[in-house]
mmCIF file of C-alpha atoms and ligand atoms in Angstrom:
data_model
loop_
_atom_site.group_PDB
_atom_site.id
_atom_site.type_symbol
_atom_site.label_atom_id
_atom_site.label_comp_id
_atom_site.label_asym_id
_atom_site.label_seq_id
_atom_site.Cartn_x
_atom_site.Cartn_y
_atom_site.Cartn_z
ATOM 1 C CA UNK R 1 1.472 -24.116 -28.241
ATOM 2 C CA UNK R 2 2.759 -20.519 -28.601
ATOM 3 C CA UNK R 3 3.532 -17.934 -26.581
ATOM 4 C CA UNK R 4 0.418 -16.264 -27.677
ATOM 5 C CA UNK R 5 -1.963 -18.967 -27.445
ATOM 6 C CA UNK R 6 -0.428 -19.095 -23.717
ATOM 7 C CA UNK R 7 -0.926 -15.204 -23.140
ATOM 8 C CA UNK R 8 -4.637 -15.508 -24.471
ATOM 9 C CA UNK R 9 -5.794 -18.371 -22.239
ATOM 10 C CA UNK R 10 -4.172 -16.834 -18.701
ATOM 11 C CA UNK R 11 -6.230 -13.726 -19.855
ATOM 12 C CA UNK R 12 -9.329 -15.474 -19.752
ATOM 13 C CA UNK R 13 -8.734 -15.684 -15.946
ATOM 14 C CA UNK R 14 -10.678 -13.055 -14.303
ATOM 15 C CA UNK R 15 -8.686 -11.086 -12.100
ATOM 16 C CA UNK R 16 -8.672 -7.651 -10.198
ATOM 17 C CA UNK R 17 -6.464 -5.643 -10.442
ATOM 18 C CA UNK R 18 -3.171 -4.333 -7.793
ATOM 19 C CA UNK R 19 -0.480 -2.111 -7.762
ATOM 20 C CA UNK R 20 2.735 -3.448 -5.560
ATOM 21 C CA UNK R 21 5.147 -0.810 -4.190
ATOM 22 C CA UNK R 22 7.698 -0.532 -2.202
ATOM 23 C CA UNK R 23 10.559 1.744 -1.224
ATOM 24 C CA UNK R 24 14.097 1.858 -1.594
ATOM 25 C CA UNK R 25 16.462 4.975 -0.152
ATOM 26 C CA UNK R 26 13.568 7.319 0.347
ATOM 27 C CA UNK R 27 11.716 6.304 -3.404
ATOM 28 C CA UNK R 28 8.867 4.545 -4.086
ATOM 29 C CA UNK R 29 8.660 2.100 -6.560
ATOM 30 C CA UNK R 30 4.892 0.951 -8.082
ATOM 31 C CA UNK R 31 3.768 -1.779 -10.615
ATOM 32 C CA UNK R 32 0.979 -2.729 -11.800
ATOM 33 C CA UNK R 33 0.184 -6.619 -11.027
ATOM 34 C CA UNK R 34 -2.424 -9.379 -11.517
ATOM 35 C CA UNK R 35 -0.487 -12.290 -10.490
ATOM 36 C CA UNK R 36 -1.116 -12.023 -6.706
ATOM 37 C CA UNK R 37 -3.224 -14.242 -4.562
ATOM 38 C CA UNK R 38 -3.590 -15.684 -1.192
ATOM 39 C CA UNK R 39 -1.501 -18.278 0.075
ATOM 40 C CA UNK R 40 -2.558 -19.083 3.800
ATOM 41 C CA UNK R 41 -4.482 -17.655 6.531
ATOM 42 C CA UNK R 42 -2.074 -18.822 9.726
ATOM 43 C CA UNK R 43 0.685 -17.722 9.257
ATOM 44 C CA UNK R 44 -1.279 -14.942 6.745
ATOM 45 C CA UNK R 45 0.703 -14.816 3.822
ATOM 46 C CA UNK R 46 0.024 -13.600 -0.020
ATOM 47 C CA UNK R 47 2.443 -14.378 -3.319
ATOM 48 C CA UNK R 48 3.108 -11.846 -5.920
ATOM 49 C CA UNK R 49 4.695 -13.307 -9.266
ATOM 50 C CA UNK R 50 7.318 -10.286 -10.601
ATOM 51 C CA UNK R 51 8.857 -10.832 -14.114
ATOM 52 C CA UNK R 52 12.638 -11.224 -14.191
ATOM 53 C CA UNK R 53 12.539 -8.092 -16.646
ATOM 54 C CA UNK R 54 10.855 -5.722 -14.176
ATOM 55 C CA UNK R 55 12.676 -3.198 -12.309
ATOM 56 C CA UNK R 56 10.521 -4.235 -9.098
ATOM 57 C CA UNK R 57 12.475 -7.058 -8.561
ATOM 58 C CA UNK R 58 15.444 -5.685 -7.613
ATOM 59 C CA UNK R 59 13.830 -3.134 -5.185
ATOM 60 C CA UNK R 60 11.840 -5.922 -3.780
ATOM 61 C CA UNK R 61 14.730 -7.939 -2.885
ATOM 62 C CA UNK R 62 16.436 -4.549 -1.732
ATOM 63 C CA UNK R 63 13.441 -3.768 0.574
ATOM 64 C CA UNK R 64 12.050 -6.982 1.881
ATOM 65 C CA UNK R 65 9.223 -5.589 2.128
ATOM 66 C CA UNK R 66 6.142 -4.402 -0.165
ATOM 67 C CA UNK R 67 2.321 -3.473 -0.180
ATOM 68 C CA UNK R 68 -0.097 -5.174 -2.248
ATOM 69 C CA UNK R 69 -2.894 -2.128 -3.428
ATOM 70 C CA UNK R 70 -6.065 -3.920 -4.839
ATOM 71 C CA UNK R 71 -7.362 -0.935 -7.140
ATOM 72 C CA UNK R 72 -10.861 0.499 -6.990
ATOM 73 C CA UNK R 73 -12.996 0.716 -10.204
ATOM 74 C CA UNK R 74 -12.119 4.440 -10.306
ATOM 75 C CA UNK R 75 -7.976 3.893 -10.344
ATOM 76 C CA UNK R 76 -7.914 2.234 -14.091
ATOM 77 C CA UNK R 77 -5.379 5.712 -14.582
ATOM 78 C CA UNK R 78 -3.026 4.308 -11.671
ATOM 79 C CA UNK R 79 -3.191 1.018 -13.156
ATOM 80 C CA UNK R 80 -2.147 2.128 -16.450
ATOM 81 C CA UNK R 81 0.718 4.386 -15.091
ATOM 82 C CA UNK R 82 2.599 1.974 -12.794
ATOM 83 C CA UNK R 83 2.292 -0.413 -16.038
ATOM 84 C CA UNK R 84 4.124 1.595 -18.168
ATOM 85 C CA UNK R 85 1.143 2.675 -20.620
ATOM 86 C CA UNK R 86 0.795 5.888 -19.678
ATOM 87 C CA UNK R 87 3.850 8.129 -20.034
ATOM 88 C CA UNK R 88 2.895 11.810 -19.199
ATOM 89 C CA UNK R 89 0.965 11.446 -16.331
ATOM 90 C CA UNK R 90 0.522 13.614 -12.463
ATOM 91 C CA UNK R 91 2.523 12.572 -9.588
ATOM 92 C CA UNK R 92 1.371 9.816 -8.018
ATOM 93 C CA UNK R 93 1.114 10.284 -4.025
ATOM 94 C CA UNK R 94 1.743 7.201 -2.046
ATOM 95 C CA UNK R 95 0.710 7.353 2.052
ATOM 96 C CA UNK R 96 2.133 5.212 4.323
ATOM 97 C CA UNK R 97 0.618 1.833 6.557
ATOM 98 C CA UNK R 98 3.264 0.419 8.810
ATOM 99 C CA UNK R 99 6.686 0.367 6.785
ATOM 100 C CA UNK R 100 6.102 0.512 3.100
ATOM 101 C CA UNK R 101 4.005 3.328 0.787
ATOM 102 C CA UNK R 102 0.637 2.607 0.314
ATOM 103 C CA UNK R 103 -2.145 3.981 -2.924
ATOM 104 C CA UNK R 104 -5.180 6.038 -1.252
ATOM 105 C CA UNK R 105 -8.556 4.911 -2.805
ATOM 106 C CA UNK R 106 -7.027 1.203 -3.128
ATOM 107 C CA UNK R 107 -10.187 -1.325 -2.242
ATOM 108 C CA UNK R 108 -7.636 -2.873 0.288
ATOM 109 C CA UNK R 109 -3.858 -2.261 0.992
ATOM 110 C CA UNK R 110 -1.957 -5.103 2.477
ATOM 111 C CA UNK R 111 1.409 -4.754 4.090
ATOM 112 C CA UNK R 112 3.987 -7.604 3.716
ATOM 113 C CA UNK R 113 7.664 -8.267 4.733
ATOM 114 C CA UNK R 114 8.999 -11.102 2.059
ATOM 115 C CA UNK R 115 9.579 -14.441 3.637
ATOM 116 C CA UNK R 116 10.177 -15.965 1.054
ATOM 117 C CA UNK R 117 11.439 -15.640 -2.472
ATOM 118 C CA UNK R 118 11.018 -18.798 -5.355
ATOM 119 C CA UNK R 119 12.661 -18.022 -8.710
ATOM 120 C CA UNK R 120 10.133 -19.959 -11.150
ATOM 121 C CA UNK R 121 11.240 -19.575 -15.316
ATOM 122 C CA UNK R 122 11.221 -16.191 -15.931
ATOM 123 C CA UNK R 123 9.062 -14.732 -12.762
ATOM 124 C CA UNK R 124 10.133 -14.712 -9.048
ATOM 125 C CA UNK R 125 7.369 -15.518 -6.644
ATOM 126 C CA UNK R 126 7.868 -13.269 -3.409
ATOM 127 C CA UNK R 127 5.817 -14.837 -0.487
ATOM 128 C CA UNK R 128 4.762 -11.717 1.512
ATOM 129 C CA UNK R 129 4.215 -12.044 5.362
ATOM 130 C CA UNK R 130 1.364 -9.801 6.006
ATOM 131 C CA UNK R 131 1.491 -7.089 8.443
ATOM 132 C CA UNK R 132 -0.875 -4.880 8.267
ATOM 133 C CA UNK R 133 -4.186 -4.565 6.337
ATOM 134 C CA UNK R 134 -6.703 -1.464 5.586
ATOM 135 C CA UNK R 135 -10.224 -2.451 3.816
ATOM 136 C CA UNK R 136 -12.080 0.467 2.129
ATOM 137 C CA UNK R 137 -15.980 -0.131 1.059
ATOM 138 C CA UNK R 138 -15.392 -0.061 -2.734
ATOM 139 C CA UNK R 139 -15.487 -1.333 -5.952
ATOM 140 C CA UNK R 140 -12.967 -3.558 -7.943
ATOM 141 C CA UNK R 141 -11.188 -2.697 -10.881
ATOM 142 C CA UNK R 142 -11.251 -5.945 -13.310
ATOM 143 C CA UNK R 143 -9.036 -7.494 -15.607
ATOM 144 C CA UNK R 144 -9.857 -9.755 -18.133
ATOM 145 C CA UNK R 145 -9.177 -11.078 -22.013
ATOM 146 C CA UNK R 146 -6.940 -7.953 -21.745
ATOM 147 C CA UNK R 147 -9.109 -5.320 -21.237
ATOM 148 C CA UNK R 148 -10.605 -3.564 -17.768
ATOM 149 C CA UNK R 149 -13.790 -4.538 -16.863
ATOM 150 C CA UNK R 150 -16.080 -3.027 -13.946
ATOM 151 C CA UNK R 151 -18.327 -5.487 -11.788
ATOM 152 C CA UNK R 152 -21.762 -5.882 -12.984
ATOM 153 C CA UNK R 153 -25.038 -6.283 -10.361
ATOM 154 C CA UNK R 154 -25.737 -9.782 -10.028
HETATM 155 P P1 FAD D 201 8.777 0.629 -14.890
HETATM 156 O O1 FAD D 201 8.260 -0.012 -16.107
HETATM 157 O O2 FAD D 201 10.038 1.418 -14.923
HETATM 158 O O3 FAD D 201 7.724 1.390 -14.041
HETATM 159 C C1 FAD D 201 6.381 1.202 -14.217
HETATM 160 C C2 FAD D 201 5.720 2.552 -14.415
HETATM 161 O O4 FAD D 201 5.387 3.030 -13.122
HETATM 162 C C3 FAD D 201 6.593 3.619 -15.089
HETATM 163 O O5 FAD D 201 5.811 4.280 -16.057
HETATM 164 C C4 FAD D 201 6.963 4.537 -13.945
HETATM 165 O O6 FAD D 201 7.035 5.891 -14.328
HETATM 166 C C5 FAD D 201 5.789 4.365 -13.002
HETATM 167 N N1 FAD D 201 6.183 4.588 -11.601
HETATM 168 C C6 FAD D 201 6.920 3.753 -10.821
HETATM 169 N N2 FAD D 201 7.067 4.309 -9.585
HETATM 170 C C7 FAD D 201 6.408 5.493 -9.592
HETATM 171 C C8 FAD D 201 6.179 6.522 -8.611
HETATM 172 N N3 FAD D 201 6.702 6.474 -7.376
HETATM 173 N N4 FAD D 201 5.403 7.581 -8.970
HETATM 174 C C9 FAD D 201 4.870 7.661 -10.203
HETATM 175 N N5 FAD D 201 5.062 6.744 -11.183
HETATM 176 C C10 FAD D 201 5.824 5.674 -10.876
HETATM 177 N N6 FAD D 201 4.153 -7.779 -14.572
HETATM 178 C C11 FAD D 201 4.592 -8.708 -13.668
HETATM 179 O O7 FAD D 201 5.797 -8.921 -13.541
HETATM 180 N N7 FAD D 201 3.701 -9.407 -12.889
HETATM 181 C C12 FAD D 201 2.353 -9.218 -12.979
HETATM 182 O O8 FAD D 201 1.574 -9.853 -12.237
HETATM 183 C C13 FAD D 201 1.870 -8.271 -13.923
HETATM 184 N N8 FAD D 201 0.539 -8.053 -14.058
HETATM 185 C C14 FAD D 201 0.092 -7.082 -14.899
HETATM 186 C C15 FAD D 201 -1.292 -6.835 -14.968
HETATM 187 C C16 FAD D 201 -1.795 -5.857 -15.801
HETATM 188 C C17 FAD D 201 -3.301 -5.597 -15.848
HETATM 189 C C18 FAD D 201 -0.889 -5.088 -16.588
HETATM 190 C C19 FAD D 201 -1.430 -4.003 -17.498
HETATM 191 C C20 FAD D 201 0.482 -5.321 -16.536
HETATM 192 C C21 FAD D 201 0.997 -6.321 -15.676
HETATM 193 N N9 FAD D 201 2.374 -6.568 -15.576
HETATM 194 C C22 FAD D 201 2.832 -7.525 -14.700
HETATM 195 C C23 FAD D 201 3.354 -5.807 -16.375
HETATM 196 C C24 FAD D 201 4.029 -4.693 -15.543
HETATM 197 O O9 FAD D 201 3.083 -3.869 -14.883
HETATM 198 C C25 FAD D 201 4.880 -3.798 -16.463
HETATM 199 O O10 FAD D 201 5.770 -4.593 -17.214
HETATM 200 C C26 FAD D 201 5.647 -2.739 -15.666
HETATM 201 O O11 FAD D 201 6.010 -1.679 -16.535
HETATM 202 C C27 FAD D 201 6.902 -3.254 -15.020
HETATM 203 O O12 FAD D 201 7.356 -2.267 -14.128
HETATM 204 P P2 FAD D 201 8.878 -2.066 -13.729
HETATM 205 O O13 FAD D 201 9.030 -2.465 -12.280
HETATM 206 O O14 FAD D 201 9.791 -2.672 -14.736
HETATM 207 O O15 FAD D 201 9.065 -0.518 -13.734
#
């Protein structure tokens, strides 16, 4: 089995699709994520899986804290700028829920302090303790075989 053959079969997990930031010395840090899902409901508590080459890591463990954005069909744009695909691109305005920046328009934001952090291969899995949570009435963005997807009507 290869690397690709690896890559290709993850992909053909459906996922949304989130951007995690946080904030270190006044600046906020964003990047684009699909590896994030629940973990337990008491205590409430999500994982996040962040490559050992991102720059995200080191905030994170800086910070200790982070927000999870689950992006609305309308924020493709966001998700291609905080993955490094789209160079040239507006300022990005963050607001704020509880301690760490938060994306506007995001189907959900969840607010987490780390509680835990499991180095696993080449990823670190940061076990957020959540905090805070706002809900918006939209749709998802989707991931999946590589390319964004929207929801269809059922
Ligand atoms: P950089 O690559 O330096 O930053 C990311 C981009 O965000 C840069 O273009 C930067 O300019 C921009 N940016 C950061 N902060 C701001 C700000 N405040 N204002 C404006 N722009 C800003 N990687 C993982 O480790 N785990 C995953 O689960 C994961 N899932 C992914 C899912 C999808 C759909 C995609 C497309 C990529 C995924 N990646 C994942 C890859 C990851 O998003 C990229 O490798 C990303 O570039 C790594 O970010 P970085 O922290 O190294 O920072």
């Amino acid at each position: 089995m290869d690397d690709r053959q690896f890559r290709n079969a993850m992909g053909k997990f459906a996922t949304g699709v989130t951007v995690v930031a946080t904030e270190v010395e006044g600046s906020v840090h964003g990047m684009t994520a699909n590896a994030f899902m629940s973990v337990s409901l008491s205590p409430k508590l999500v994982v996040v899986s962040i490559s050992e080459r991102a720059q995200m890591l080191e905030k994170i463990n800086q910070s200790g804290k982070f927000s999870v954005n689950i992006l609305s069909s309308s924020q493709q744009d966001l998700s291609m700028i905080f993955a490094g695909q789209q160079k040239n691109h507006h300022e990005v305005k963050f607001e704020r829920l509880g301690e760490v920046p938060v994306l506007d328009g995001a189907v959900a934001q969840i607010a987490c302090e780390v509680s835990a952090a499991h180095i696993e291969g080449d990823h670190t899995l940061f076990i957020g303790r959540v905090t805070d949570i706002h809900i918006e009435d939209f749709e998802p963005l989707i991931y999946f075989s590589g390319k964004y997807r929207k929801l269809a009507e059922g």
